[in-house]
């Protein structure tokens, strides 16, 4: 339990704990060749300022920023243009486009640098990661390296004021003659993502134009906005990262409650994270507002699980795995809702002041503790290179630290992602490798065949040596995770486990004891070359990845004959003119065709149109699989559920009793012609039961139950060849199966491999034990010939579980032509 009575001044706390990490050791040793990363191009090393005239957007009186007194989006570019014209300390650029097509602005504020000085800064920045012991003992680096601070503003579109605070700080530092500001800018770089969600800023929505909460996307990186955030963090290596939000009263400041991500060097974070939070709190008090006289620091003030930093899906939790000291800053006063115009502006002004304090205090913390924070950023990398175990952090390490905070993992020596026969899916493997590299990890390929962990691997297999600087990030993506059910009673949000190593469809092997004894070359992207047998023959494609579905749907649309076999794979007969089309699909998607079995028999597939009742997650998953999709609602069935729709994907509840006559008639006509149904969760089961297509009892786990599940695949058109793990978010299982319902997949006797899944208080009827051995995917054919597949797992969750997408695609192919 947290104790709010214990509090130390920031300076005293810092002096107490900083000495704990001032250990130096030998530089890293590794069997890998010292291959440098691709060099930054000469055009990118030009010195500072790097100024650009930003395009100006048309005036938009409907901008949702205006009523609260925040700067409208169309005024940002003119303001930055004016600041660049007035000061050689400001460099602004359009760094990308939002989902809705708006410019994303990245701004650097620092003292001018010559090209040679800029090149030296880049070399030092790399040295800190590549040779951390040398870097932190280099007197010139310690004296002249510009320590970075990264400010990410307005990631939730209707939490506006972080943008205004960033612009205020930029404007102040651009032209200030204060000697202290001059000194700060000679020793630091400030990097700002001015508005990381312009779509939502203008519309007044939390999500971007594509419908995604961007602060849940930092490991999947499905959106252009989060891609930029990731790039800025990795490229600039910030000492401190600030993610500016609203609205929690009193102002909320990280550090967070447990559970903590098990891969973090938490001792090197909390020793700085807590004292800077206390300093921000003190400076907020000095603002003089009644609303800023205290802050809420979850680590100090909340029970475990209330506001945790466990999954690396948020900007701060991702940044910590990059060796940054991160904060979520939640300004206190909500300016939305039924307020007078004056009160909206008053609240917005206080929130802006709060964020300015957070920026300036954090910059001052870096300045005051420069040697220590540089040492500790490098220490994260040094421990990774050395392969040292995580530290046991003693109780009282900082005030409030106790056994409830200690979360650890054991790092393996390496991972191997095989190529060839041992790989479940080559496209999935390449996708996973790309994620690791783009997230800051390092990956190598073997030049020859080799043995490791009792297995044989082909040349070209990927090797991930965990003796690398960002091992925590890499391991967080690849390891299975842990079951934290017994450790916490609550979570801020799911997922409680993610494991791209188990849920993205690729085979990933763990090597515990020794780095594989084979020559390795570092690589910078994954490759799925695909295969096509040389002789003309009927060819089979086993659908085990989204890439396979893309190829199938592409071939069908090009007029190629495609037949689905009983096991869910497809066969393309050898007909004149088809081979070049198959080569095109191999080249485009990296898929692998095999010779078709002799005497095969299958069902001819046509272009399948999917109507879906769900969210943007279903929309975009269907797009990733290459299906033609149409959004449906209860009020649009009559106009959208036409004869062209072959199968319905039911991911949201449909109240069948409240349908108007035209919409009910359209649904009944669809079912009467044998339209297929694929249902997700209880919504799918309710629809199937309500339309008498099949009979099941669907039980849902708690809403926060989530993670990686152990499952048993029983084979069939949906799950043949599927991986033995699944992803769950509020898991569902099916019992009391009616006549003709076949179980294709079930939860294992121990359903939860990693994550959180507690039973509802006092009942136990929706816990892990209740789901053990129960069905997780079922299929049936209704008396009217409708194919029905029901999922209790979650194949569309935030576009994350790539390894489940082929199961969904197979289900749609089968349900459309059962």
mmCIF file of N, CA, C and O in Angstrom, residues 412-419 421-424 429 432 450-458 461-466 475 478-480 500-502 506-514 516 725:
data_model
loop_
_atom_site.group_PDB
_atom_site.id
_atom_site.type_symbol
_atom_site.label_atom_id
_atom_site.label_comp_id
_atom_site.label_asym_id
_atom_site.label_seq_id
_atom_site.Cartn_x
_atom_site.Cartn_y
_atom_site.Cartn_z
ATOM 1 N N UNK A 412 17.017 -14.335 -21.977
ATOM 2 C CA UNK A 412 17.722 -15.445 -22.641
ATOM 3 C C UNK A 412 19.000 -14.930 -23.301
ATOM 4 O O UNK A 412 19.251 -13.724 -23.353
ATOM 5 N N UNK A 413 19.804 -15.855 -23.784
ATOM 6 C CA UNK A 413 21.022 -15.434 -24.490
ATOM 7 C C UNK A 413 20.692 -14.894 -25.873
ATOM 8 O O UNK A 413 21.315 -13.946 -26.346
ATOM 9 N N UNK A 414 19.706 -15.491 -26.502
ATOM 10 C CA UNK A 414 19.364 -15.062 -27.858
ATOM 11 C C UNK A 414 17.995 -15.619 -28.232
ATOM 12 O O UNK A 414 17.442 -16.495 -27.550
ATOM 13 N N UNK A 415 17.477 -15.096 -29.311
ATOM 14 C CA UNK A 415 16.314 -15.673 -29.987
ATOM 15 C C UNK A 415 16.731 -16.015 -31.415
ATOM 16 O O UNK A 415 17.583 -15.339 -32.003
ATOM 17 N N UNK A 416 16.103 -17.055 -31.953
ATOM 18 C CA UNK A 416 16.286 -17.400 -33.362
ATOM 19 C C UNK A 416 14.914 -17.412 -34.026
ATOM 20 O O UNK A 416 13.979 -18.052 -33.529
ATOM 21 N N UNK A 417 14.812 -16.676 -35.114
ATOM 22 C CA UNK A 417 13.610 -16.718 -35.951
ATOM 23 C C UNK A 417 13.995 -17.473 -37.207
ATOM 24 O O UNK A 417 14.681 -16.939 -38.088
ATOM 25 N N UNK A 418 13.625 -18.743 -37.295
ATOM 26 C CA UNK A 418 14.128 -19.576 -38.397
ATOM 27 C C UNK A 418 13.538 -19.172 -39.736
ATOM 28 O O UNK A 418 12.467 -18.563 -39.815
ATOM 29 N N UNK A 419 14.257 -19.537 -40.784
ATOM 30 C CA UNK A 419 13.717 -19.501 -42.130
ATOM 31 C C UNK A 419 13.672 -20.935 -42.650
ATOM 32 O O UNK A 419 14.349 -21.818 -42.128
ATOM 33 N N UNK A 421 11.841 -24.664 -43.551
ATOM 34 C CA UNK A 421 10.782 -25.566 -43.065
ATOM 35 C C UNK A 421 10.411 -25.348 -41.599
ATOM 36 O O UNK A 421 9.300 -25.667 -41.201
ATOM 37 N N UNK A 422 11.333 -24.862 -40.803
ATOM 38 C CA UNK A 422 11.022 -24.654 -39.390
ATOM 39 C C UNK A 422 10.259 -23.394 -39.093
ATOM 40 O O UNK A 422 9.951 -23.118 -37.922
ATOM 41 N N UNK A 423 9.940 -22.612 -40.086
ATOM 42 C CA UNK A 423 9.240 -21.350 -39.887
ATOM 43 C C UNK A 423 7.760 -21.496 -40.222
ATOM 44 O O UNK A 423 7.390 -21.961 -41.292
ATOM 45 N N UNK A 424 6.907 -21.107 -39.291
ATOM 46 C CA UNK A 424 5.461 -21.195 -39.502
ATOM 47 C C UNK A 424 5.014 -20.308 -40.649
ATOM 48 O O UNK A 424 4.148 -20.698 -41.454
ATOM 49 N N UNK A 429 7.486 -13.794 -40.139
ATOM 50 C CA UNK A 429 8.836 -13.630 -39.607
ATOM 51 C C UNK A 429 9.443 -12.317 -40.067
ATOM 52 O O UNK A 429 10.049 -11.577 -39.271
ATOM 53 N N UNK A 432 7.849 -9.404 -38.224
ATOM 54 C CA UNK A 432 8.326 -9.301 -36.848
ATOM 55 C C UNK A 432 9.730 -8.711 -36.797
ATOM 56 O O UNK A 432 10.033 -7.866 -35.944
ATOM 57 N N UNK A 450 23.369 -23.781 -39.028
ATOM 58 C CA UNK A 450 23.930 -23.902 -37.689
ATOM 59 C C UNK A 450 22.977 -24.674 -36.793
ATOM 60 O O UNK A 450 21.822 -24.950 -37.147
ATOM 61 N N UNK A 451 23.490 -25.018 -35.603
ATOM 62 C CA UNK A 451 22.708 -25.701 -34.569
ATOM 63 C C UNK A 451 22.659 -24.812 -33.330
ATOM 64 O O UNK A 451 23.637 -24.152 -32.987
ATOM 65 N N UNK A 452 21.531 -24.821 -32.659
ATOM 66 C CA UNK A 452 21.390 -24.078 -31.402
ATOM 67 C C UNK A 452 20.216 -24.655 -30.622
ATOM 68 O O UNK A 452 19.170 -24.962 -31.221
ATOM 69 N N UNK A 453 20.417 -24.826 -29.320
ATOM 70 C CA UNK A 453 19.330 -25.314 -28.482
ATOM 71 C C UNK A 453 18.770 -26.644 -28.916
ATOM 72 O O UNK A 453 17.570 -26.908 -28.747
ATOM 73 N N UNK A 454 19.616 -27.511 -29.510
ATOM 74 C CA UNK A 454 19.163 -28.822 -29.951
ATOM 75 C C UNK A 454 18.423 -28.817 -31.268
ATOM 76 O O UNK A 454 17.872 -29.850 -31.670
ATOM 77 N N UNK A 455 18.405 -27.694 -31.989
ATOM 78 C CA UNK A 455 17.722 -27.621 -33.273
ATOM 79 C C UNK A 455 18.695 -27.221 -34.373
ATOM 80 O O UNK A 455 19.733 -26.612 -34.104
ATOM 81 N N UNK A 456 18.314 -27.547 -35.588
ATOM 82 C CA UNK A 456 19.109 -27.156 -36.754
ATOM 83 C C UNK A 456 18.415 -26.018 -37.467
ATOM 84 O O UNK A 456 17.175 -25.995 -37.589
ATOM 85 N N UNK A 457 19.224 -25.082 -37.956
ATOM 86 C CA UNK A 457 18.677 -23.903 -38.625
ATOM 87 C C UNK A 457 19.394 -23.683 -39.949
ATOM 88 O O UNK A 457 20.584 -23.940 -40.080
ATOM 89 N N UNK A 458 18.653 -23.145 -40.903
ATOM 90 C CA UNK A 458 19.196 -22.845 -42.211
ATOM 91 C C UNK A 458 19.958 -21.531 -42.191
ATOM 92 O O UNK A 458 19.674 -20.626 -41.398
ATOM 93 N N UNK A 461 18.624 -17.661 -41.370
ATOM 94 C CA UNK A 461 17.774 -17.509 -40.200
ATOM 95 C C UNK A 461 18.194 -16.271 -39.413
ATOM 96 O O UNK A 461 19.372 -15.903 -39.373
ATOM 97 N N UNK A 462 17.232 -15.636 -38.798
ATOM 98 C CA UNK A 462 17.495 -14.421 -38.038
ATOM 99 C C UNK A 462 17.945 -14.786 -36.625
ATOM 100 O O UNK A 462 17.360 -15.663 -35.981
ATOM 101 N N UNK A 463 18.962 -14.105 -36.155
ATOM 102 C CA UNK A 463 19.458 -14.291 -34.793
ATOM 103 C C UNK A 463 19.371 -12.958 -34.070
ATOM 104 O O UNK A 463 19.852 -11.932 -34.571
ATOM 105 N N UNK A 464 18.751 -12.964 -32.910
ATOM 106 C CA UNK A 464 18.645 -11.763 -32.087
ATOM 107 C C UNK A 464 19.448 -11.999 -30.826
ATOM 108 O O UNK A 464 19.013 -12.719 -29.917
ATOM 109 N N UNK A 465 20.656 -11.450 -30.806
ATOM 110 C CA UNK A 465 21.520 -11.548 -29.638
ATOM 111 C C UNK A 465 20.976 -10.594 -28.582
ATOM 112 O O UNK A 465 20.824 -9.399 -28.839
ATOM 113 N N UNK A 466 20.679 -11.120 -27.392
ATOM 114 C CA UNK A 466 20.153 -10.268 -26.333
ATOM 115 C C UNK A 466 21.251 -9.484 -25.628
ATOM 116 O O UNK A 466 20.946 -8.676 -24.754
ATOM 117 N N UNK A 475 13.257 -7.806 -25.795
ATOM 118 C CA UNK A 475 12.706 -8.912 -25.024
ATOM 119 C C UNK A 475 11.239 -8.682 -24.678
ATOM 120 O O UNK A 475 10.448 -9.625 -24.614
ATOM 121 N N UNK A 478 9.353 -9.998 -27.582
ATOM 122 C CA UNK A 478 9.500 -11.404 -27.957
ATOM 123 C C UNK A 478 9.144 -12.393 -26.857
ATOM 124 O O UNK A 478 8.671 -13.490 -27.151
ATOM 125 N N UNK A 479 9.397 -12.070 -25.616
ATOM 126 C CA UNK A 479 9.161 -13.065 -24.559
ATOM 127 C C UNK A 479 7.663 -13.276 -24.349
ATOM 128 O O UNK A 479 6.852 -12.408 -24.686
ATOM 129 N N UNK A 480 7.269 -14.421 -23.794
ATOM 130 C CA UNK A 480 5.840 -14.684 -23.616
ATOM 131 C C UNK A 480 5.148 -13.694 -22.690
ATOM 132 O O UNK A 480 3.980 -13.377 -22.885
ATOM 133 N N UNK A 500 4.562 -10.251 -29.232
ATOM 134 C CA UNK A 500 4.599 -10.411 -30.686
ATOM 135 C C UNK A 500 5.332 -11.686 -31.083
ATOM 136 O O UNK A 500 5.093 -12.234 -32.165
ATOM 137 N N UNK A 501 6.211 -12.182 -30.205
ATOM 138 C CA UNK A 501 6.889 -13.434 -30.487
ATOM 139 C C UNK A 501 5.952 -14.624 -30.549
ATOM 140 O O UNK A 501 6.237 -15.617 -31.221
ATOM 141 N N UNK A 502 4.810 -14.556 -29.854
ATOM 142 C CA UNK A 502 3.855 -15.656 -29.852
ATOM 143 C C UNK A 502 2.563 -15.345 -30.598
ATOM 144 O O UNK A 502 1.854 -16.272 -30.984
ATOM 145 N N UNK A 506 4.749 -15.865 -36.302
ATOM 146 C CA UNK A 506 6.071 -16.359 -36.677
ATOM 147 C C UNK A 506 6.566 -17.362 -35.648
ATOM 148 O O UNK A 506 6.228 -17.276 -34.456
ATOM 149 N N UNK A 507 7.392 -18.292 -36.082
ATOM 150 C CA UNK A 507 8.085 -19.188 -35.164
ATOM 151 C C UNK A 507 9.283 -18.444 -34.585
ATOM 152 O O UNK A 507 10.120 -17.929 -35.327
ATOM 153 N N UNK A 508 9.343 -18.376 -33.261
ATOM 154 C CA UNK A 508 10.448 -17.720 -32.564
ATOM 155 C C UNK A 508 10.954 -18.679 -31.499
ATOM 156 O O UNK A 508 10.203 -19.071 -30.602
ATOM 157 N N UNK A 509 12.214 -19.076 -31.593
ATOM 158 C CA UNK A 509 12.811 -20.012 -30.652
ATOM 159 C C UNK A 509 13.710 -19.261 -29.669
ATOM 160 O O UNK A 509 14.441 -18.338 -30.058
ATOM 161 N N UNK A 510 13.664 -19.680 -28.427
ATOM 162 C CA UNK A 510 14.472 -19.067 -27.374
ATOM 163 C C UNK A 510 15.715 -19.909 -27.138
ATOM 164 O O UNK A 510 15.623 -21.132 -26.975
ATOM 165 N N UNK A 511 16.861 -19.263 -27.136
ATOM 166 C CA UNK A 511 18.142 -19.919 -26.870
ATOM 167 C C UNK A 511 18.648 -19.363 -25.541
ATOM 168 O O UNK A 511 18.978 -18.183 -25.439
ATOM 169 N N UNK A 512 18.738 -20.222 -24.532
ATOM 170 C CA UNK A 512 18.997 -19.733 -23.183
ATOM 171 C C UNK A 512 20.480 -19.610 -22.849
ATOM 172 O O UNK A 512 20.880 -18.683 -22.146
ATOM 173 N N UNK A 513 21.295 -20.518 -23.325
ATOM 174 C CA UNK A 513 22.635 -20.638 -22.740
ATOM 175 C C UNK A 513 23.758 -20.020 -23.557
ATOM 176 O O UNK A 513 24.708 -19.482 -22.993
ATOM 177 N N UNK A 514 23.710 -20.090 -24.872
ATOM 178 C CA UNK A 514 24.884 -19.722 -25.653
ATOM 179 C C UNK A 514 24.459 -19.118 -26.985
ATOM 180 O O UNK A 514 23.523 -19.600 -27.638
ATOM 181 N N UNK A 516 24.407 -18.680 -30.776
ATOM 182 C CA UNK A 516 24.725 -19.645 -31.829
ATOM 183 C C UNK A 516 26.100 -19.392 -32.426
ATOM 184 O O UNK A 516 26.496 -18.252 -32.693
ATOM 185 N N UNK A 725 -0.903 -20.648 -29.570
ATOM 186 C CA UNK A 725 -1.205 -19.564 -28.644
ATOM 187 C C UNK A 725 -2.169 -18.600 -29.311
ATOM 188 O O UNK A 725 -2.228 -18.515 -30.544
#
